[in-house]
Short mmCIF file of C-alpha atoms and ligand atoms in Angstrom, two decimals:
data_model
loop_
_atom_site.label_atom_id
_atom_site.label_comp_id
_atom_site.label_asym_id
_atom_site.label_seq_id
_atom_site.Cartn_x
_atom_site.Cartn_y
_atom_site.Cartn_z
CA MET A 1 -22.58 17.82 7.72
CA HIS A 2 -23.83 16.84 4.30
CA ILE A 3 -23.31 14.07 1.79
CA VAL A 4 -20.63 15.00 -0.71
CA GLN A 5 -22.41 15.80 -3.96
CA THR A 6 -19.65 15.65 -6.50
CA ILE A 7 -16.31 13.97 -6.41
CA VAL A 8 -14.10 14.51 -9.38
CA SER A 9 -11.19 12.13 -9.81
CA ARG A 10 -8.86 12.70 -12.75
CA GLY A 11 -11.73 14.07 -14.82
CA THR A 12 -14.32 11.45 -13.93
CA ILE A 13 -17.35 12.15 -11.78
CA VAL A 14 -17.99 9.25 -9.46
CA SER A 15 -20.32 10.66 -6.84
CA SER A 16 -23.27 8.69 -8.18
CA HIS A 17 -21.47 5.39 -7.71
CA PRO A 18 -23.64 3.09 -5.52
CA LEU A 19 -20.69 2.07 -3.34
CA TYR A 20 -19.83 5.70 -2.83
CA ILE A 21 -23.37 6.51 -1.75
CA SER A 22 -23.64 3.42 0.45
CA LEU A 23 -20.47 4.39 2.25
CA GLY A 24 -22.23 7.59 3.28
CA PHE A 25 -19.22 9.81 2.74
CA LYS A 26 -19.60 12.98 4.68
CA THR A 27 -17.73 16.18 4.97
CA LYS A 28 -16.77 17.17 8.46
CA ILE A 29 -17.29 20.65 9.74
CA HIS A 30 -14.09 21.26 11.62
CA LYS A 31 -14.01 23.21 14.83
CA VAL A 32 -11.21 25.69 15.07
CA PHE A 33 -8.72 23.84 17.22
CA ASN A 34 -8.81 25.19 20.72
CA ARG A 35 -5.98 24.10 22.92
CA ASP A 36 -7.54 24.18 26.36
CA HIS A 37 -5.01 22.15 28.26
CA MET A 38 -1.67 23.82 27.84
CA SER A 39 -0.11 21.30 30.16
CA LYS A 40 -1.02 18.48 27.79
CA GLN A 41 1.25 17.26 25.05
CA ARG A 42 0.03 17.33 21.47
CA TYR A 43 0.94 14.70 18.91
CA VAL A 44 0.20 15.53 15.27
CA VAL A 45 -0.01 12.84 12.59
CA ILE A 46 0.23 13.95 8.95
CA GLY A 47 -1.28 11.45 6.51
CA ALA A 48 -4.63 9.80 7.31
CA GLY A 49 -4.10 6.62 5.31
CA HIS A 50 -3.62 3.13 6.67
CA ALA A 51 -0.54 3.96 8.76
CA GLY A 52 -1.96 7.23 10.10
CA GLY A 53 -5.23 5.54 11.06
CA ARG A 54 -3.51 2.76 12.96
CA ALA A 55 -1.08 5.17 14.62
CA VAL A 56 -3.69 7.35 16.33
CA GLU A 57 -5.48 4.25 17.56
CA ALA A 58 -2.20 2.86 18.97
CA MET A 59 -1.40 6.16 20.70
CA ARG A 60 -4.64 5.95 22.67
CA MET A 61 -4.13 2.24 23.34
CA ALA A 62 -0.68 3.07 24.68
CA GLY A 63 -2.37 5.35 27.20
CA PHE A 64 -1.50 8.70 25.64
CA GLU A 65 -3.99 11.18 27.08
CA GLY A 66 -2.79 14.33 25.38
CA ASP A 67 -4.17 15.90 22.22
CA ILE A 68 -3.98 13.99 18.96
CA VAL A 69 -4.61 15.66 15.61
CA LEU A 70 -4.79 13.56 12.44
CA VAL A 71 -4.34 15.55 9.22
CA GLY A 72 -5.28 13.95 5.89
CA ALA A 73 -5.30 15.32 2.36
CA GLU A 74 -7.99 12.82 1.36
CA GLN A 75 -11.47 13.62 2.60
CA HIS A 76 -12.09 10.11 3.90
CA LEU A 77 -11.59 8.49 7.24
CA PRO A 78 -8.47 6.29 7.18
CA TYR A 79 -8.94 3.16 5.06
CA GLU A 80 -7.03 0.17 3.71
CA ARG A 81 -6.03 0.15 0.04
CA PRO A 82 -5.70 -3.55 -0.98
CA PRO A 83 -9.40 -3.89 -1.97
CA LEU A 84 -9.08 -0.96 -4.40
CA SER A 85 -7.59 -3.20 -7.10
CA LYS A 86 -9.55 -6.31 -6.10
CA GLU A 87 -12.99 -6.37 -4.44
CA VAL A 88 -13.97 -2.80 -5.41
CA LEU A 89 -13.08 -3.27 -9.11
CA GLN A 90 -14.77 -6.65 -9.17
CA ALA A 91 -17.91 -4.95 -7.80
CA ARG A 92 -18.42 -7.75 -5.31
CA PRO A 93 -22.01 -7.62 -4.07
CA GLY A 94 -22.38 -6.84 -0.38
CA TYR A 95 -18.72 -6.01 -0.02
CA GLU A 96 -18.04 -3.80 2.99
CA PHE A 97 -15.25 -1.36 2.41
CA PRO A 98 -12.62 -1.50 5.18
CA PHE A 99 -12.49 1.88 6.84
CA ILE A 100 -10.19 1.44 9.79
CA ARG A 101 -12.63 2.91 12.28
CA PRO A 102 -16.05 4.58 12.02
CA GLN A 103 -16.38 8.34 12.50
CA GLU A 104 -17.68 7.91 16.08
CA TYR A 105 -14.48 6.19 17.13
CA TYR A 106 -12.43 9.35 16.59
CA LYS A 107 -14.96 11.36 18.54
CA GLU A 108 -15.01 8.89 21.41
CA GLN A 109 -11.22 8.76 21.51
CA ASN A 110 -10.95 12.53 21.24
CA VAL A 111 -8.86 12.39 18.08
CA GLU A 112 -9.19 15.67 16.19
CA LEU A 113 -9.59 15.07 12.45
CA ARG A 114 -8.51 17.49 9.76
CA LEU A 115 -9.64 15.64 6.64
CA GLY A 116 -9.61 16.92 3.07
CA ILE A 117 -6.82 19.31 3.91
CA ALA A 118 -3.10 18.96 3.29
CA ALA A 119 -0.30 20.00 5.58
CA THR A 120 1.81 22.44 3.59
CA SER A 121 4.80 23.08 5.81
CA ILE A 122 6.51 22.04 9.01
CA SER A 123 8.73 24.24 11.11
CA SER A 124 10.85 21.93 13.21
CA ALA A 125 12.40 24.87 15.07
CA GLU A 126 8.99 26.22 16.14
CA ARG A 127 7.38 22.75 16.32
CA LEU A 128 4.58 23.97 14.09
CA VAL A 129 2.64 22.41 11.22
CA THR A 130 0.82 24.70 8.78
CA LEU A 131 -2.21 23.44 6.86
CA ALA A 132 -3.42 24.51 3.41
CA ASP A 133 -6.13 26.71 4.95
CA GLY A 134 -3.57 28.57 7.05
CA GLU A 135 -4.33 26.82 10.34
CA LYS A 136 -1.26 26.28 12.46
CA LEU A 137 -0.90 23.29 14.78
CA SER A 138 1.83 23.21 17.36
CA PHE A 139 3.19 19.79 18.22
CA ASP A 140 5.32 18.14 20.85
CA LYS A 141 5.89 15.12 18.63
CA LEU A 142 5.06 14.65 14.98
CA LEU A 143 4.45 11.48 12.96
CA LEU A 144 4.68 11.53 9.16
CA THR A 145 2.62 8.84 7.41
CA THR A 146 2.35 10.54 4.02
CA GLY A 147 2.67 7.32 2.01
CA GLY A 148 3.29 7.51 -1.70
CA SER A 149 1.89 9.07 -4.87
CA VAL A 150 1.55 7.35 -8.21
CA ARG A 151 4.56 7.60 -10.48
CA ASP A 152 3.57 9.71 -13.49
CA LEU A 153 3.88 8.33 -16.99
CA THR A 154 5.27 11.21 -19.00
CA ILE A 155 3.98 10.60 -22.52
CA PRO A 156 1.53 12.63 -24.62
CA GLY A 157 -2.15 11.92 -23.97
CA VAL A 158 -2.01 10.82 -20.34
CA GLY A 159 -4.47 13.58 -19.38
CA HIS A 160 -7.26 12.28 -21.67
CA MET A 161 -10.56 11.17 -20.18
CA GLY A 162 -10.52 7.41 -19.79
CA VAL A 163 -6.91 7.27 -18.60
CA HIS A 164 -6.61 6.41 -14.91
CA TYR A 165 -4.08 5.85 -12.19
CA LEU A 166 -4.95 3.86 -9.06
CA ARG A 167 -4.09 4.91 -5.54
CA THR A 168 -7.18 6.33 -3.87
CA LEU A 169 -10.75 5.25 -3.30
CA GLU A 170 -11.92 7.81 -5.87
CA ASP A 171 -9.48 6.38 -8.43
CA SER A 172 -10.82 2.89 -7.77
CA LEU A 173 -14.48 3.89 -7.96
CA ALA A 174 -13.83 5.78 -11.20
CA ILE A 175 -12.18 2.72 -12.76
CA GLU A 176 -14.94 0.47 -11.46
CA ALA A 177 -17.57 2.71 -13.04
CA ALA A 178 -15.65 2.77 -16.34
CA LEU A 179 -15.30 -1.03 -16.34
CA ALA A 180 -19.07 -1.37 -16.52
CA ASP A 181 -19.02 0.05 -20.07
CA ALA A 182 -15.50 -0.74 -21.23
CA LYS A 183 -14.79 -3.30 -23.90
CA ASP A 184 -11.05 -2.97 -24.43
CA VAL A 185 -8.90 -2.27 -21.40
CA ILE A 186 -5.17 -1.62 -21.53
CA VAL A 187 -3.11 -1.82 -18.37
CA ILE A 188 0.28 -0.13 -18.61
CA GLY A 189 2.67 -1.82 -16.20
CA GLY A 190 2.92 -5.48 -15.24
CA GLY A 191 3.63 -5.02 -11.54
CA PHE A 192 1.38 -6.06 -8.65
CA ILE A 193 -1.21 -3.31 -9.04
CA GLY A 194 -1.31 -3.56 -12.84
CA LEU A 195 -1.81 -7.32 -12.77
CA GLU A 196 -4.50 -7.13 -10.09
CA VAL A 197 -6.36 -4.54 -12.17
CA ALA A 198 -5.95 -6.73 -15.26
CA ALA A 199 -7.37 -9.75 -13.41
CA SER A 200 -10.31 -7.73 -12.05
CA ALA A 201 -11.07 -6.22 -15.48
CA ARG A 202 -10.95 -9.65 -17.08
CA GLN A 203 -13.29 -10.95 -14.37
CA ARG A 204 -15.67 -8.15 -15.40
CA GLY A 205 -15.65 -9.55 -18.95
CA CYS A 206 -13.41 -6.95 -20.64
CA ASN A 207 -10.76 -7.68 -23.26
CA VAL A 208 -7.55 -6.92 -21.41
CA LYS A 209 -4.03 -6.20 -22.57
CA VAL A 210 -1.08 -5.70 -20.23
CA LEU A 211 1.87 -3.76 -21.62
CA GLU A 212 5.09 -4.31 -19.69
CA ILE A 213 8.27 -2.56 -20.70
CA SER A 214 10.67 -5.15 -19.22
CA ASN A 215 11.13 -8.77 -20.21
CA ARG A 216 9.11 -10.20 -17.32
CA LEU A 217 6.17 -9.52 -15.04
CA LEU A 218 6.51 -8.40 -11.40
CA GLY A 219 10.05 -7.12 -11.92
CA ARG A 220 12.78 -8.06 -9.52
CA GLY A 221 10.48 -8.58 -6.53
CA VAL A 222 10.01 -12.26 -7.41
CA PRO A 223 12.13 -15.00 -9.04
CA PRO A 224 11.86 -15.38 -12.85
CA SER A 225 10.01 -18.70 -12.40
CA VAL A 226 7.25 -16.88 -10.47
CA SER A 227 7.12 -14.18 -13.19
CA ASP A 228 6.54 -17.02 -15.68
CA TYR A 229 3.84 -18.50 -13.46
CA PHE A 230 1.92 -15.20 -13.53
CA LEU A 231 2.44 -14.81 -17.26
CA ASN A 232 0.87 -18.25 -17.77
CA LEU A 233 -1.90 -17.51 -15.28
CA HIS A 234 -2.93 -14.33 -17.10
CA GLN A 235 -2.60 -15.90 -20.52
CA SER A 236 -4.74 -18.85 -19.40
CA HIS A 237 -7.46 -16.28 -18.58
CA ASN A 238 -7.05 -14.72 -22.03
CA VAL A 239 -5.24 -11.62 -20.87
CA ASP A 240 -3.03 -10.48 -23.74
CA VAL A 241 0.34 -9.81 -22.07
CA ARG A 242 2.96 -7.97 -24.13
CA LEU A 243 6.43 -7.98 -22.61
CA ASN A 244 9.23 -5.68 -23.80
CA THR A 245 6.53 -3.19 -24.81
CA GLY A 246 6.80 0.49 -23.96
CA VAL A 247 4.20 3.13 -24.72
CA LYS A 248 4.84 6.23 -26.84
CA SER A 249 1.53 8.07 -26.63
CA ILE A 250 -2.15 7.80 -25.83
CA GLU A 251 -4.43 8.80 -28.67
CA ARG A 252 -7.90 10.26 -28.66
CA GLY A 253 -10.47 10.90 -31.37
CA ASP A 254 -14.04 11.61 -30.28
CA HIS A 255 -13.44 9.02 -27.58
CA LEU A 256 -10.33 7.51 -26.14
CA SER A 257 -8.93 5.46 -28.98
CA GLY A 258 -5.89 3.65 -27.74
CA VAL A 259 -2.18 3.58 -27.19
CA VAL A 260 0.74 3.74 -29.56
CA THR A 261 3.49 1.40 -28.43
CA SER A 262 7.20 2.11 -28.67
CA SER A 263 7.35 -0.08 -31.77
CA GLY A 264 4.58 1.98 -33.42
CA ASP A 265 1.70 -0.49 -33.00
CA VAL A 266 -1.67 1.12 -32.31
CA MET A 267 -3.79 -0.73 -29.77
CA PRO A 268 -7.42 0.23 -29.27
CA ALA A 269 -8.70 0.87 -25.77
CA ASP A 270 -11.65 2.57 -24.18
CA LEU A 271 -10.12 2.40 -20.71
CA ILE A 272 -6.44 2.68 -19.81
CA VAL A 273 -5.03 2.12 -16.33
CA ILE A 274 -1.46 3.13 -15.60
CA GLY A 275 0.32 1.22 -12.83
CA ILE A 276 4.01 1.96 -12.96
CA GLY A 277 4.71 2.28 -9.26
CA ILE A 278 4.71 4.99 -6.64
CA VAL A 279 7.12 7.57 -5.35
CA PRO A 280 7.36 8.23 -1.61
CA GLU A 281 5.54 11.44 -0.65
CA THR A 282 8.53 13.21 0.93
CA LYS A 283 7.93 16.86 -0.09
CA LEU A 284 7.09 18.10 3.42
CA ALA A 285 9.92 16.19 5.03
CA GLU A 286 12.42 17.44 2.44
CA GLN A 287 11.38 21.03 2.93
CA THR A 288 11.77 20.58 6.69
CA GLY A 289 15.34 19.41 6.17
CA LEU A 290 14.85 15.79 7.25
CA LYS A 291 17.20 13.22 5.77
CA ILE A 292 15.73 11.76 2.58
CA ASP A 293 17.04 8.87 0.51
CA ASN A 294 14.37 6.98 -1.43
CA GLY A 295 11.92 7.92 1.34
CA ILE A 296 12.24 9.51 4.74
CA VAL A 297 15.21 7.86 6.42
CA VAL A 298 14.34 6.51 9.87
CA ASN A 299 16.11 4.25 12.33
CA GLU A 300 14.60 1.11 13.88
CA PHE A 301 12.76 3.39 16.33
CA CYS A 302 10.96 5.09 13.42
CA GLN A 303 12.84 8.26 14.26
CA THR A 304 13.86 10.70 11.51
CA SER A 305 16.96 12.88 11.61
CA ASP A 306 14.92 15.14 13.94
CA PRO A 307 14.41 13.13 17.17
CA LEU A 308 10.91 14.57 17.76
CA ILE A 309 9.71 13.74 14.25
CA PHE A 310 8.83 10.13 13.44
CA ALA A 311 7.71 8.44 10.23
CA ALA A 312 6.05 5.14 9.32
CA GLY A 313 4.68 3.23 6.34
CA ASP A 314 5.28 3.49 2.59
CA VAL A 315 7.03 6.85 2.90
CA THR A 316 9.93 5.52 4.96
CA ASN A 317 13.29 4.09 4.13
CA HIS A 318 13.60 2.32 7.48
CA TYR A 319 16.28 0.28 9.16
CA ASN A 320 15.02 -3.26 9.64
CA PRO A 321 17.26 -5.13 12.11
CA LEU A 322 16.06 -8.51 10.81
CA VAL A 323 17.05 -7.64 7.24
CA GLY A 324 20.18 -5.84 8.39
CA ARG A 325 19.79 -2.77 6.20
CA HIS A 326 17.51 0.12 5.33
CA ILE A 327 14.55 -0.88 3.16
CA ARG A 328 11.47 0.78 1.70
CA LEU A 329 8.34 -1.36 1.58
CA GLU A 330 5.02 -0.72 -0.05
CA ALA A 331 2.95 -3.22 1.88
CA TRP A 332 -0.09 -3.43 4.13
CA GLN A 333 1.70 -5.16 7.01
CA CYS A 334 4.49 -2.60 7.22
CA ALA A 335 2.03 0.31 7.04
CA GLN A 336 0.04 -1.15 9.91
CA ASN A 337 2.68 -2.55 12.25
CA MET A 338 5.32 0.09 11.75
CA ALA A 339 2.72 2.76 12.49
CA ILE A 340 1.73 0.95 15.69
CA ALA A 341 5.39 0.59 16.68
CA ALA A 342 6.06 4.28 15.97
CA ALA A 343 3.04 5.38 18.00
CA LYS A 344 4.12 3.27 20.98
CA ILE A 345 7.69 4.55 20.72
CA MET A 346 6.37 8.13 20.70
CA CYS A 347 4.54 7.22 23.91
CA GLY A 348 7.71 5.97 25.58
CA ASP A 349 8.05 2.35 24.47
CA LYS A 350 11.60 1.21 23.75
CA THR A 351 10.82 -1.65 21.34
CA PRO A 352 12.20 -1.20 17.83
CA TYR A 353 10.17 -2.00 14.73
CA ALA A 354 11.68 -5.32 13.64
CA GLU A 355 9.53 -7.61 11.53
CA VAL A 356 10.04 -9.99 8.62
CA PRO A 357 8.75 -8.02 5.59
CA TRP A 358 5.61 -9.57 4.13
CA MET A 359 3.13 -8.83 1.38
CA TRP A 360 0.53 -10.63 -0.71
CA SER A 361 -1.25 -10.29 -4.01
CA ASP A 362 -4.45 -11.93 -5.27
CA GLN A 363 -4.93 -12.42 -9.00
CA PHE A 364 -7.71 -14.64 -10.36
CA ASP A 365 -7.65 -17.70 -8.10
CA SER A 366 -3.97 -17.37 -7.20
CA ASN A 367 -2.63 -16.06 -3.93
CA LEU A 368 0.99 -14.94 -3.91
CA GLN A 369 2.86 -14.20 -0.69
CA VAL A 370 6.37 -12.89 -0.33
CA ALA A 371 8.36 -12.74 2.92
CA GLY A 372 11.78 -11.26 3.55
CA MET A 373 13.83 -9.09 1.29
CA PRO A 374 16.80 -10.99 -0.11
CA GLU A 375 19.32 -9.09 -2.24
CA THR A 376 18.46 -11.48 -5.08
CA TRP A 377 15.87 -14.16 -5.79
CA ASP A 378 18.35 -16.29 -7.75
CA ASN A 379 18.95 -19.84 -6.50
CA ILE A 380 15.52 -20.54 -5.11
CA VAL A 381 15.18 -23.72 -3.03
CA PRO A 382 11.85 -25.15 -4.23
CA ARG A 383 9.24 -27.01 -2.22
CA GLY A 384 6.50 -28.38 -4.46
CA ASP A 385 6.03 -27.95 -8.16
CA LEU A 386 5.28 -24.43 -9.40
CA ALA A 387 3.43 -25.82 -12.42
CA SER A 388 0.96 -27.52 -10.07
CA GLY A 389 -0.04 -24.11 -8.70
CA LYS A 390 1.06 -24.96 -5.16
CA PHE A 391 4.57 -23.98 -4.35
CA THR A 392 6.86 -22.48 -1.74
CA GLY A 393 10.39 -21.31 -2.51
CA PHE A 394 13.19 -20.22 -0.20
CA VAL A 395 16.32 -18.10 -0.46
CA LEU A 396 19.01 -19.34 1.93
CA GLN A 397 22.02 -17.38 3.05
CA ASP A 398 24.43 -19.16 5.38
CA GLY A 399 21.61 -21.54 6.30
CA LYS A 400 19.20 -18.73 7.25
CA ILE A 401 16.04 -18.09 5.26
CA THR A 402 16.30 -14.53 3.95
CA GLY A 403 13.40 -14.78 1.52
CA ALA A 404 10.38 -16.98 0.92
CA ILE A 405 7.68 -16.94 -1.70
CA SER A 406 4.54 -19.01 -1.93
CA ILE A 407 1.82 -19.61 -4.48
CA ASN A 408 -1.46 -20.80 -3.00
CA GLN A 409 0.27 -21.98 0.17
CA PRO A 410 -0.68 -19.30 2.72
CA ARG A 411 -0.32 -21.73 5.65
CA ASP A 412 3.22 -22.62 4.58
CA LEU A 413 4.18 -19.02 4.44
CA ARG A 414 2.79 -18.31 7.90
CA LEU A 415 5.06 -21.02 9.29
CA VAL A 416 8.03 -19.85 7.24
CA ARG A 417 7.64 -16.31 8.58
CA ARG A 418 7.91 -17.79 12.05
CA MET A 419 11.01 -19.71 11.01
CA MET A 420 12.52 -16.54 9.60
CA ASP A 421 11.71 -14.65 12.77
CA THR A 422 13.72 -17.04 14.92
CA GLY A 423 16.77 -16.68 12.66
CA LYS A 424 17.45 -20.44 12.97
CA SER A 425 19.34 -22.33 10.26
CA TYR A 426 17.87 -24.90 7.86
CA THR A 427 19.30 -27.01 5.06
CA ALA A 428 18.07 -26.95 1.48
CA ASP A 429 17.43 -30.71 1.73
CA GLU A 430 15.02 -30.47 4.66
CA LEU A 431 13.16 -27.51 3.16
CA THR A 432 12.71 -29.32 -0.15
CA ASP A 433 11.61 -32.61 1.43
CA GLU A 434 7.82 -32.50 1.56
CA SER A 435 7.74 -35.49 3.91
CA ILE A 436 9.11 -33.17 6.61
CA SER A 437 6.34 -30.80 7.65
CA LEU A 438 7.11 -27.10 7.93
CA ARG A 439 5.23 -27.13 11.23
CA GLU A 440 7.78 -29.61 12.55
CA LEU A 441 10.65 -27.49 11.28
CA SER A 442 9.14 -24.33 12.69
CA LYS A 443 9.03 -25.91 16.18
CA ARG A 444 12.63 -26.96 16.12
C1 FAD B 501 -4.58 -0.52 -5.19
C2 FAD B 501 -3.66 -0.99 -4.11
C3 FAD B 501 -3.66 -2.34 -3.75
C4 FAD B 501 -2.78 -2.79 -2.78
N1 FAD B 501 -2.79 -4.12 -2.47
C5 FAD B 501 -1.93 -4.59 -1.52
C6 FAD B 501 -1.90 -5.97 -1.21
O1 FAD B 501 -2.63 -6.78 -1.78
N2 FAD B 501 -1.02 -6.40 -0.28
C7 FAD B 501 -0.18 -5.54 0.38
O2 FAD B 501 0.62 -5.99 1.23
N3 FAD B 501 -0.21 -4.21 0.11
C8 FAD B 501 -1.05 -3.73 -0.84
N4 FAD B 501 -1.07 -2.38 -1.13
C9 FAD B 501 -0.14 -1.48 -0.45
C10 FAD B 501 -0.70 -0.90 0.84
O3 FAD B 501 -2.03 -0.51 0.66
C11 FAD B 501 0.16 0.30 1.22
O4 FAD B 501 1.41 -0.21 1.59
C12 FAD B 501 -0.45 1.12 2.37
O5 FAD B 501 -1.64 1.71 1.96
C13 FAD B 501 0.53 2.20 2.80
O6 FAD B 501 -0.05 2.95 3.81
P1 FAD B 501 0.50 4.39 4.24
O7 FAD B 501 -0.44 4.86 5.28
O8 FAD B 501 1.94 4.29 4.51
O9 FAD B 501 0.37 5.29 2.94
P2 FAD B 501 -0.94 5.71 2.14
O10 FAD B 501 -1.93 4.62 2.19
O11 FAD B 501 -0.43 6.19 0.82
O12 FAD B 501 -1.52 6.94 2.96
C14 FAD B 501 -0.86 8.18 2.98
C15 FAD B 501 -1.90 9.26 3.19
O13 FAD B 501 -1.22 10.48 3.45
C16 FAD B 501 -1.90 11.53 2.80
N5 FAD B 501 -0.97 12.68 2.62
C17 FAD B 501 0.14 12.74 1.86
N6 FAD B 501 0.71 13.97 1.97
C18 FAD B 501 -0.05 14.67 2.83
C19 FAD B 501 0.00 16.01 3.35
N7 FAD B 501 0.98 16.87 3.02
N8 FAD B 501 -0.96 16.41 4.21
C20 FAD B 501 -1.95 15.57 4.57
N9 FAD B 501 -2.06 14.30 4.11
C21 FAD B 501 -1.13 13.86 3.25
C22 FAD B 501 -2.32 10.90 1.48
O14 FAD B 501 -3.38 11.63 0.88
C23 FAD B 501 -2.77 9.51 1.96
O15 FAD B 501 -4.11 9.49 2.33
C24 FAD B 501 -1.92 -1.89 -2.12
C25 FAD B 501 -1.94 -0.52 -2.48
C26 FAD B 501 -2.79 -0.09 -3.47
C27 FAD B 501 -2.80 1.36 -3.88
#
């Protein structure tokens, strides 16, 4: 075992980063897998991100005593991604990066790790996974937690040094290192990740522009009034937000020089971060012949079109009984709890994964939380005044809350999630009336 000397992420060397060193990243010398106990079952998990990490843990907690192999293309132990656009970029002193479990845990729990190596094919007929180094792993049941990959921006100049995407720890450390010297930062994409990066870069003292191709921030995932709230928030922190602004090319002289917008404006930048979404990482599943439709299609038991192959997390288009349709979520809660549900189901549990969708975002001093997945965010029932910075809004359908959104009201949203869980009916009048506490309503 040795400390990794050089990590290259999209052209930027980040191995000397203090956080990187303090994390003590290590390569693992893998034993050749030796299957001693032929009588035992073997579960293989492909994708050692948040979902994969939680799944192997849940398999052991569910009492599974067979072999577990966790295969991950990244070289790291499973970790959570939310801090990558927040605490890591803000270089918060003393911040401890959230690996799901330390290395010893996997040893103690007898979970075989294959890290830094991708699975390249699955044979469902032979129940065999092949890895990039040629190793073959037989499986009795397989879980796919392959997540998503950044959506590429296909314009000239994206490959220049100084242009970054953000998905992995290396990406985040590379951006963090670049922020230390950057003066002018351009963020392409005004979605959750783009806006969190913009806020972090501004907090580091950079001049920040956000270029968003549509006419509002955060797209259709929030009501227009909440888009406006975040526009005002960023503008009040002197982030220069340009709506209706596409990008034609990224230019470079001796150094990165800037972007040319669709209207021909040239904007200087010494650091560019692209955040235009992700695409589900379905290549393996597709090649295996599993049903794919905007992700790996699974039922409420996390089961793919092959009953012995399961999937969880960002990569899935899963049936959520509480929403009443298939949905694809890119959120921490779903990655964690769906993975746990899938692991338990693989071990014999009969409980479906059914949970009110939930996610959050932190930008400057504002906390946004979104629950549910309504078809549309039109006709919001408001509780509180958005302009005051404390607000909760509801979408009602036949008296049931199908969506809720809160700004700086995390406690409200916790109660509302409970109310949504029960499926009880509420009137717009009682939800709007702040003299009636949500706690009271949630107990009804
Ligand atoms: C910067 C950032 C900030 C975020 N902030 C928030 C937030 O504030 N709130 C929130 O709710 N959510 C947030 N999220 C979303 C949340 O982190 C994701 O929903 C979650 O990480 C999804 O977990 P996953 O395990 O399904 O997929 P991933 O985390 O993408 O993990 C998939 C893993 O599978 C590996 N893999 C893929 N293909 C193969 C293969 N063939 N062989 C081996 N391994 C493979 C990948 O390398 C990766 O490590 C954020 C995400 C990012 C990137």
